[in-house]
XYZ file of C-alpha atoms in Angstrom:
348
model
C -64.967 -151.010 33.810
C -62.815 -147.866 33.022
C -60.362 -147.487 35.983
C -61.169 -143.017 36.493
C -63.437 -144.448 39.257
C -64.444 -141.497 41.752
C -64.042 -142.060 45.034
C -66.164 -139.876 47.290
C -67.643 -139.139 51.161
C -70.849 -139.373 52.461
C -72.091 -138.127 55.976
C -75.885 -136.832 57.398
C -73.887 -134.870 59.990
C -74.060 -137.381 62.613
C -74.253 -135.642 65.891
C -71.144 -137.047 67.791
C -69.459 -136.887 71.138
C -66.614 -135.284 72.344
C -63.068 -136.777 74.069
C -65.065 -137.293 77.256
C -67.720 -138.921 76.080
C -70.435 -135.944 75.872
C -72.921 -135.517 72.995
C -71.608 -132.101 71.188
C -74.501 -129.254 70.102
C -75.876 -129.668 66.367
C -73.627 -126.362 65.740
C -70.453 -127.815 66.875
C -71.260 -130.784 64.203
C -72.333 -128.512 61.802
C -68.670 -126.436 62.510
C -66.753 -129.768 62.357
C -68.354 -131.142 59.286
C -67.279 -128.404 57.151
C -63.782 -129.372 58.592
C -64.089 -132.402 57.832
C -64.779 -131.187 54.263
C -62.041 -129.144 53.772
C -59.595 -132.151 54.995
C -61.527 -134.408 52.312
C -60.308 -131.569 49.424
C -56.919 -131.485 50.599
C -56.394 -135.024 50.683
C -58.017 -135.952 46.912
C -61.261 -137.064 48.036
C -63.557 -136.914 44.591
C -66.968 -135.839 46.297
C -68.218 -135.125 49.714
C -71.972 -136.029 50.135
C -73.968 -134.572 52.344
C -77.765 -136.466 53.914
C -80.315 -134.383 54.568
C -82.848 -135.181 57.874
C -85.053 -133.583 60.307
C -84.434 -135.299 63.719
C -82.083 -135.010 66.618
C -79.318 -137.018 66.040
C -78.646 -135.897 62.417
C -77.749 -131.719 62.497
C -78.234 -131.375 58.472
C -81.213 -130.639 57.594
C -79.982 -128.195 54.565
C -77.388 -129.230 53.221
C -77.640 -126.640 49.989
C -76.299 -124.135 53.044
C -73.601 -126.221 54.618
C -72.098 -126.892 51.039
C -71.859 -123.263 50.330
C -69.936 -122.848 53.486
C -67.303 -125.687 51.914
C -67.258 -124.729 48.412
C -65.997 -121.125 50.123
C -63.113 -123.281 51.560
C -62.169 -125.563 49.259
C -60.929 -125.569 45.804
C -61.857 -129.095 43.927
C -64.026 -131.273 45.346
C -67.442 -131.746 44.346
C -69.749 -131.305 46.660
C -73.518 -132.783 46.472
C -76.312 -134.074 48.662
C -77.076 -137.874 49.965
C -79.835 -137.567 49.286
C -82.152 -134.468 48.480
C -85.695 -135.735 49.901
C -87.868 -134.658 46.709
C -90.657 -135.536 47.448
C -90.864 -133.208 50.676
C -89.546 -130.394 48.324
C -90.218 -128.215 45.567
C -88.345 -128.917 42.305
C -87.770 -125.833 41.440
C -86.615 -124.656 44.406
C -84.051 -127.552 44.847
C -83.483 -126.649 41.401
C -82.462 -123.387 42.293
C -80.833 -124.055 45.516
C -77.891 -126.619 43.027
C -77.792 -123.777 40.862
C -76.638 -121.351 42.816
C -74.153 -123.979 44.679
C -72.962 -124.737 41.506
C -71.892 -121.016 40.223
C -70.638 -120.359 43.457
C -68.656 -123.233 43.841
C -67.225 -122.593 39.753
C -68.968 -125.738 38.563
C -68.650 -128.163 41.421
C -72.220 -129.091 42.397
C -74.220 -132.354 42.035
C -77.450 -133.712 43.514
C -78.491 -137.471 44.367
C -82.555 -137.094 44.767
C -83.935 -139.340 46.464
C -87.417 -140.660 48.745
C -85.319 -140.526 51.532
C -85.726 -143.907 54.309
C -86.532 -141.340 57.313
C -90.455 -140.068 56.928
C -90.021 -136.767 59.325
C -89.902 -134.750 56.555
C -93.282 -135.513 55.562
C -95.219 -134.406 58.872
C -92.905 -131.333 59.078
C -93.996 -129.694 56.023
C -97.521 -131.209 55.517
C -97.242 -133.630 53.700
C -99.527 -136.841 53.052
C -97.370 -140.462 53.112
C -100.137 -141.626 51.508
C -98.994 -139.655 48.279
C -95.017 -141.312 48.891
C -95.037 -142.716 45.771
C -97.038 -140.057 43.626
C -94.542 -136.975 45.469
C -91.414 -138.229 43.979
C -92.770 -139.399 40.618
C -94.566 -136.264 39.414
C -91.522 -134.488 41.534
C -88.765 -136.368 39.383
C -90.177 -136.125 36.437
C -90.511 -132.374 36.862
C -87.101 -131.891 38.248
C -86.385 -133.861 34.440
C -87.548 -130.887 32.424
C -85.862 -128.445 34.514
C -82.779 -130.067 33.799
C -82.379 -129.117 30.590
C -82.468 -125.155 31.136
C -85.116 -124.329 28.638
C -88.910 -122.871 28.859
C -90.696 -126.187 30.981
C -94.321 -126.124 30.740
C -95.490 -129.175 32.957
C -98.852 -130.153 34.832
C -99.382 -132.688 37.853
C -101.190 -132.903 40.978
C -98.547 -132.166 44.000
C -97.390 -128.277 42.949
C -98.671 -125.667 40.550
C -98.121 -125.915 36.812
C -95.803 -124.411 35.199
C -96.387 -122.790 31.592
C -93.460 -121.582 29.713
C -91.975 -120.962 32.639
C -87.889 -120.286 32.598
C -86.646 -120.915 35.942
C -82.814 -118.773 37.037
C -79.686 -119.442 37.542
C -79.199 -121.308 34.720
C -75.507 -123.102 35.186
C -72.573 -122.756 33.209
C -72.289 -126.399 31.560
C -75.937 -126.022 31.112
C -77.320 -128.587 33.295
C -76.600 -129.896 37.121
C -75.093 -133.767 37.368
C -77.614 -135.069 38.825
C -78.252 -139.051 40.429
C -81.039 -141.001 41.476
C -80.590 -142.707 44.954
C -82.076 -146.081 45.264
C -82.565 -148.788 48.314
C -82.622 -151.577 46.286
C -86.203 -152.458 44.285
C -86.288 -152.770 40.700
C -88.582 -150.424 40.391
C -86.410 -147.722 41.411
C -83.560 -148.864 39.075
C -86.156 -148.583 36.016
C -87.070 -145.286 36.957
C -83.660 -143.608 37.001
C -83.235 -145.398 33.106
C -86.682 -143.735 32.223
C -85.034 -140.244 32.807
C -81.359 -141.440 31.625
C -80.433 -140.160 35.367
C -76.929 -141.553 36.478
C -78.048 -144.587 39.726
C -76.955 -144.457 43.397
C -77.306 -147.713 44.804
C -77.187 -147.586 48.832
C -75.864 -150.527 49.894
C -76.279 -150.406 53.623
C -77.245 -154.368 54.487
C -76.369 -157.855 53.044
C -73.747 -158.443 50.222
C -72.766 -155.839 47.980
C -71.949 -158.411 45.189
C -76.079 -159.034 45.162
C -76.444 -155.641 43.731
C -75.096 -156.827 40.577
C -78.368 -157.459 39.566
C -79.412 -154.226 39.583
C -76.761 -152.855 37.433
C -77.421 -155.298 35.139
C -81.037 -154.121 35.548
C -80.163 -150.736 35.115
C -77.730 -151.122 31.843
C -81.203 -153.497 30.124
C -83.517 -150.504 31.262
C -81.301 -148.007 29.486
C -80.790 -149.886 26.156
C -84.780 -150.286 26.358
C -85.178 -146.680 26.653
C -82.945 -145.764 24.258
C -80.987 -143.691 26.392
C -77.052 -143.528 26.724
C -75.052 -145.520 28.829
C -74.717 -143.463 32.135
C -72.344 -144.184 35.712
C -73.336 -146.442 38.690
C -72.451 -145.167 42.115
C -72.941 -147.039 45.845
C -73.505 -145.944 48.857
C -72.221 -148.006 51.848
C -71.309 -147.277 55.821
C -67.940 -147.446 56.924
C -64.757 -146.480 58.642
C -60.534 -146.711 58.466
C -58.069 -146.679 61.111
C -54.578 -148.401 60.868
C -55.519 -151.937 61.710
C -58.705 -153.929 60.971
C -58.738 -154.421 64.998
C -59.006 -150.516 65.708
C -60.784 -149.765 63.049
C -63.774 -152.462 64.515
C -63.251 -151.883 67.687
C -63.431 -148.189 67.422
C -66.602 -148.315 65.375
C -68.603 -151.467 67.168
C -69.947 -149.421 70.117
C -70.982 -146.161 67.613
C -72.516 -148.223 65.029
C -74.032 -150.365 67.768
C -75.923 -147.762 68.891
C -77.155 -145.839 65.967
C -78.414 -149.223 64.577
C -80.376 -149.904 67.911
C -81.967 -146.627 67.794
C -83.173 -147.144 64.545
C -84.458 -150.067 64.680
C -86.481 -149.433 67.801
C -88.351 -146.921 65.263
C -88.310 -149.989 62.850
C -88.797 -152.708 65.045
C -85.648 -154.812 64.078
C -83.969 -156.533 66.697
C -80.652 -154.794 68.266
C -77.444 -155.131 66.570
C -75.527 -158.285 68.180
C -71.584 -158.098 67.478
C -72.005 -161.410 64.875
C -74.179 -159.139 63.213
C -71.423 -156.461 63.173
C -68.841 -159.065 62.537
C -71.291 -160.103 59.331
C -71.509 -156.521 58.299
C -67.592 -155.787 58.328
C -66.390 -159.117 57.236
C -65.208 -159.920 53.524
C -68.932 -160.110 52.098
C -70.789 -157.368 54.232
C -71.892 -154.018 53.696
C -70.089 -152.084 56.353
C -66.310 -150.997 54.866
C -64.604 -151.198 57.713
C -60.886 -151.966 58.601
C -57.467 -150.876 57.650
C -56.391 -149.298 54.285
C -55.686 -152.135 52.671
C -58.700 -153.985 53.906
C -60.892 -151.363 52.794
C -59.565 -150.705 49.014
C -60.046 -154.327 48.302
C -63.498 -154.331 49.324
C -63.835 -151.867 47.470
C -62.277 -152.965 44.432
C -64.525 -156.077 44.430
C -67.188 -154.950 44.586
C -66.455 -151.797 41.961
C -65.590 -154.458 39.701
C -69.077 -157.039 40.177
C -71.288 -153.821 39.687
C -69.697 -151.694 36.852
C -69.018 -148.671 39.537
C -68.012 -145.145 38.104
C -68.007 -143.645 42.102
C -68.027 -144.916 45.256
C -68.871 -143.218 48.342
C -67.798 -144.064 52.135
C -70.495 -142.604 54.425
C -67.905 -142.201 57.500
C -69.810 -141.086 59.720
C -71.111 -143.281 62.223
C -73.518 -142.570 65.057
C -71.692 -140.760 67.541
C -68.016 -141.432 66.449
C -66.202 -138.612 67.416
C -64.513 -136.110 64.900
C -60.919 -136.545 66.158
C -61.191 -140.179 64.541
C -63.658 -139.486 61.527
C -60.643 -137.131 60.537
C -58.288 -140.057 60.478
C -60.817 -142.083 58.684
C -60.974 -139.475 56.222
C -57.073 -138.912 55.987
C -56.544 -142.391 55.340
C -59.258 -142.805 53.000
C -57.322 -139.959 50.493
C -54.215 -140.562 50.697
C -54.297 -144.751 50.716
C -57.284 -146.195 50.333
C -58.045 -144.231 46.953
C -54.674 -144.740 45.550
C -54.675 -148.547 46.205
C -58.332 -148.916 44.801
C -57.210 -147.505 41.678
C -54.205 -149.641 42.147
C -55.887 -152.663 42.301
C -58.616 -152.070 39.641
C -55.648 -151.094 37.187
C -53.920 -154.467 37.846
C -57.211 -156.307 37.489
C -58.138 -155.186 33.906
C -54.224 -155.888 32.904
């Protein structure tokens, strides 16, 4: 694996809590986030991805908008979704939407499209779940042909054909970098190598190593399609402060209680701290603990899966911004140096 890996930020605009413990408006997170942004740029942070969702305790439910509002502030960071929910959208309009991020930002846009694991979207803008699957395949492979910035003429059964149709702003490189999130089924991993898409794995439970065989999945697929080699990113939770004991102990009770409320839409069971313990330890999915604890988890597991980019989603449930901005700090100026550290000693 070439060392130039990119090391990048996720968040879905958590909604948080302030110093004493209230829960802050979605504006406030929306106002912070952007801050939070703008520290990421400063401090070499390669990407900052931003989730979008349509429920309470998530306050980005556009995040198109809330990029704009970065790319004004910031000078070279690129700045993307995690994820774009497709099949709840039009393809053109997403299209669009990237575009015009894109030439305002001078060239810094990207998009990870994705189902997306949260349904809401689908209810909210009358949808069927029945159609899940057939949304985001006729969606994707639409969004395919407007990638390459020519005439598409294109026919399915979820949005209008299109005949000859040129669809504005084109971009200045000619095309938008754009990924394919995936949970984890094979099926998903073949898909992004039909449509030589770059793969986002999200690696939010068990061992990260075990996503190997996707990659290797994902390389076969390729070959078999004929299409070039193309970069492997993952997606996992996590969070930095100085020691591995702050850093868990500051993020146990937030992560505690995001988990819980999901699952009680999912019926899992609530988060116990051996399962957090699991989660953070050497062979979890959770990135959690100091600098140097971090950037070798990292590093192993950007070596066992071939990564070109890996992205910490720091936010966590209601963690408050005062310490997502130290998590973020830390992440620029030593985690990323000591990843690239430690990958450059391991291929000497």
């Amino acid at each position: 694996m070439a060392h130039e890996i990119e090391l990048g930020l996720d968040t879905f605009g958590d909604v948080t809590v302030d110093a004493n413990g209230e829960i802050l408006s979605q504006p406030q997170v929306l106002r912070n986030l952007v801050a939070q942004a703008v520290l990421a740029d400063q401090v070499g942070v390669d990407f900052i991805g931003i989730g979008e969702h349509h429920r309470e305790d998530f306050a980005v439910s556009a995040p198109e908008v809330v990029l704009a509002a970065i790319a004004g502030q910031t000078t070279r960071i690129r700045l993307g979704s995690a994820v774009t929910v497709l099949s709840s959208d039009d393809p053109v309009r997403v299209y669009q939407r990237f575009a015009t991020l894109d030439a305002v930002s001078g060239g810094r846009a990207e998009v990870i499209l994705g189902r997306g694991s949260f349904t809401e979207s689908f209810p909210l803008f009358g949808l069927d779940l029945g159609q899940y699957e057939t949304l985001f395949e006729e969606k994707l492979e639409l969004f395919a042909e407007l990638l390459k910035e020519e005439p598409v003429t294109w026919t399915g059964t979820t949005r209008a054909a299109l005949n000859n149709q040129r669809v504005y702003p084109t971009t200045d490189s000619g095309s938008i970098k754009t990924w394919v999130g995936v949970g984890g089924s094979p099926e998903s991993v073949i898909r992004a190598a039909h449509y030589g898409l770059p793969l986002m794995l999200a690696i939010i439970g068990g061992s990260p190593l075990a996503f190997a065989q996707f990659s290797d999945l994902y390389h076969r697929a390729l070959t078999q399609f004929g299409k070039p080699i193309q970069p492997i990113g993952v997606h996992s939770p996590g969070y930095i402060a100085v020691t591995d004991e702050q850093a868990r102990e500051e993020a146990w009770p937030h992560m505690k209680a995001m988990q819980d409320r999901i699952g009680r839409e999912r019926g899992w069971g609530p988060m116990t701290r051996a399962d957090f313990d699991r989660a953070t330890g050497p062979d979890g999915a959770s990135f959690v603990g100091s600098p140097e604890t971090v950037a070798r988890k990292i590093a192993k597991v950007a070596t066992a899966l071939g990564l070109s980019r890996f992205d910490l989603k720091y936010s966590n449930g209601t963690l408050p911004h005062e310490k997502l901005m130290t998590s973020i700090e830390l992440y620029g100026t030593e985690v990323a140096p000591r990843v690239r550290e430690l990958l450059a000693e391991a291929s000497a």
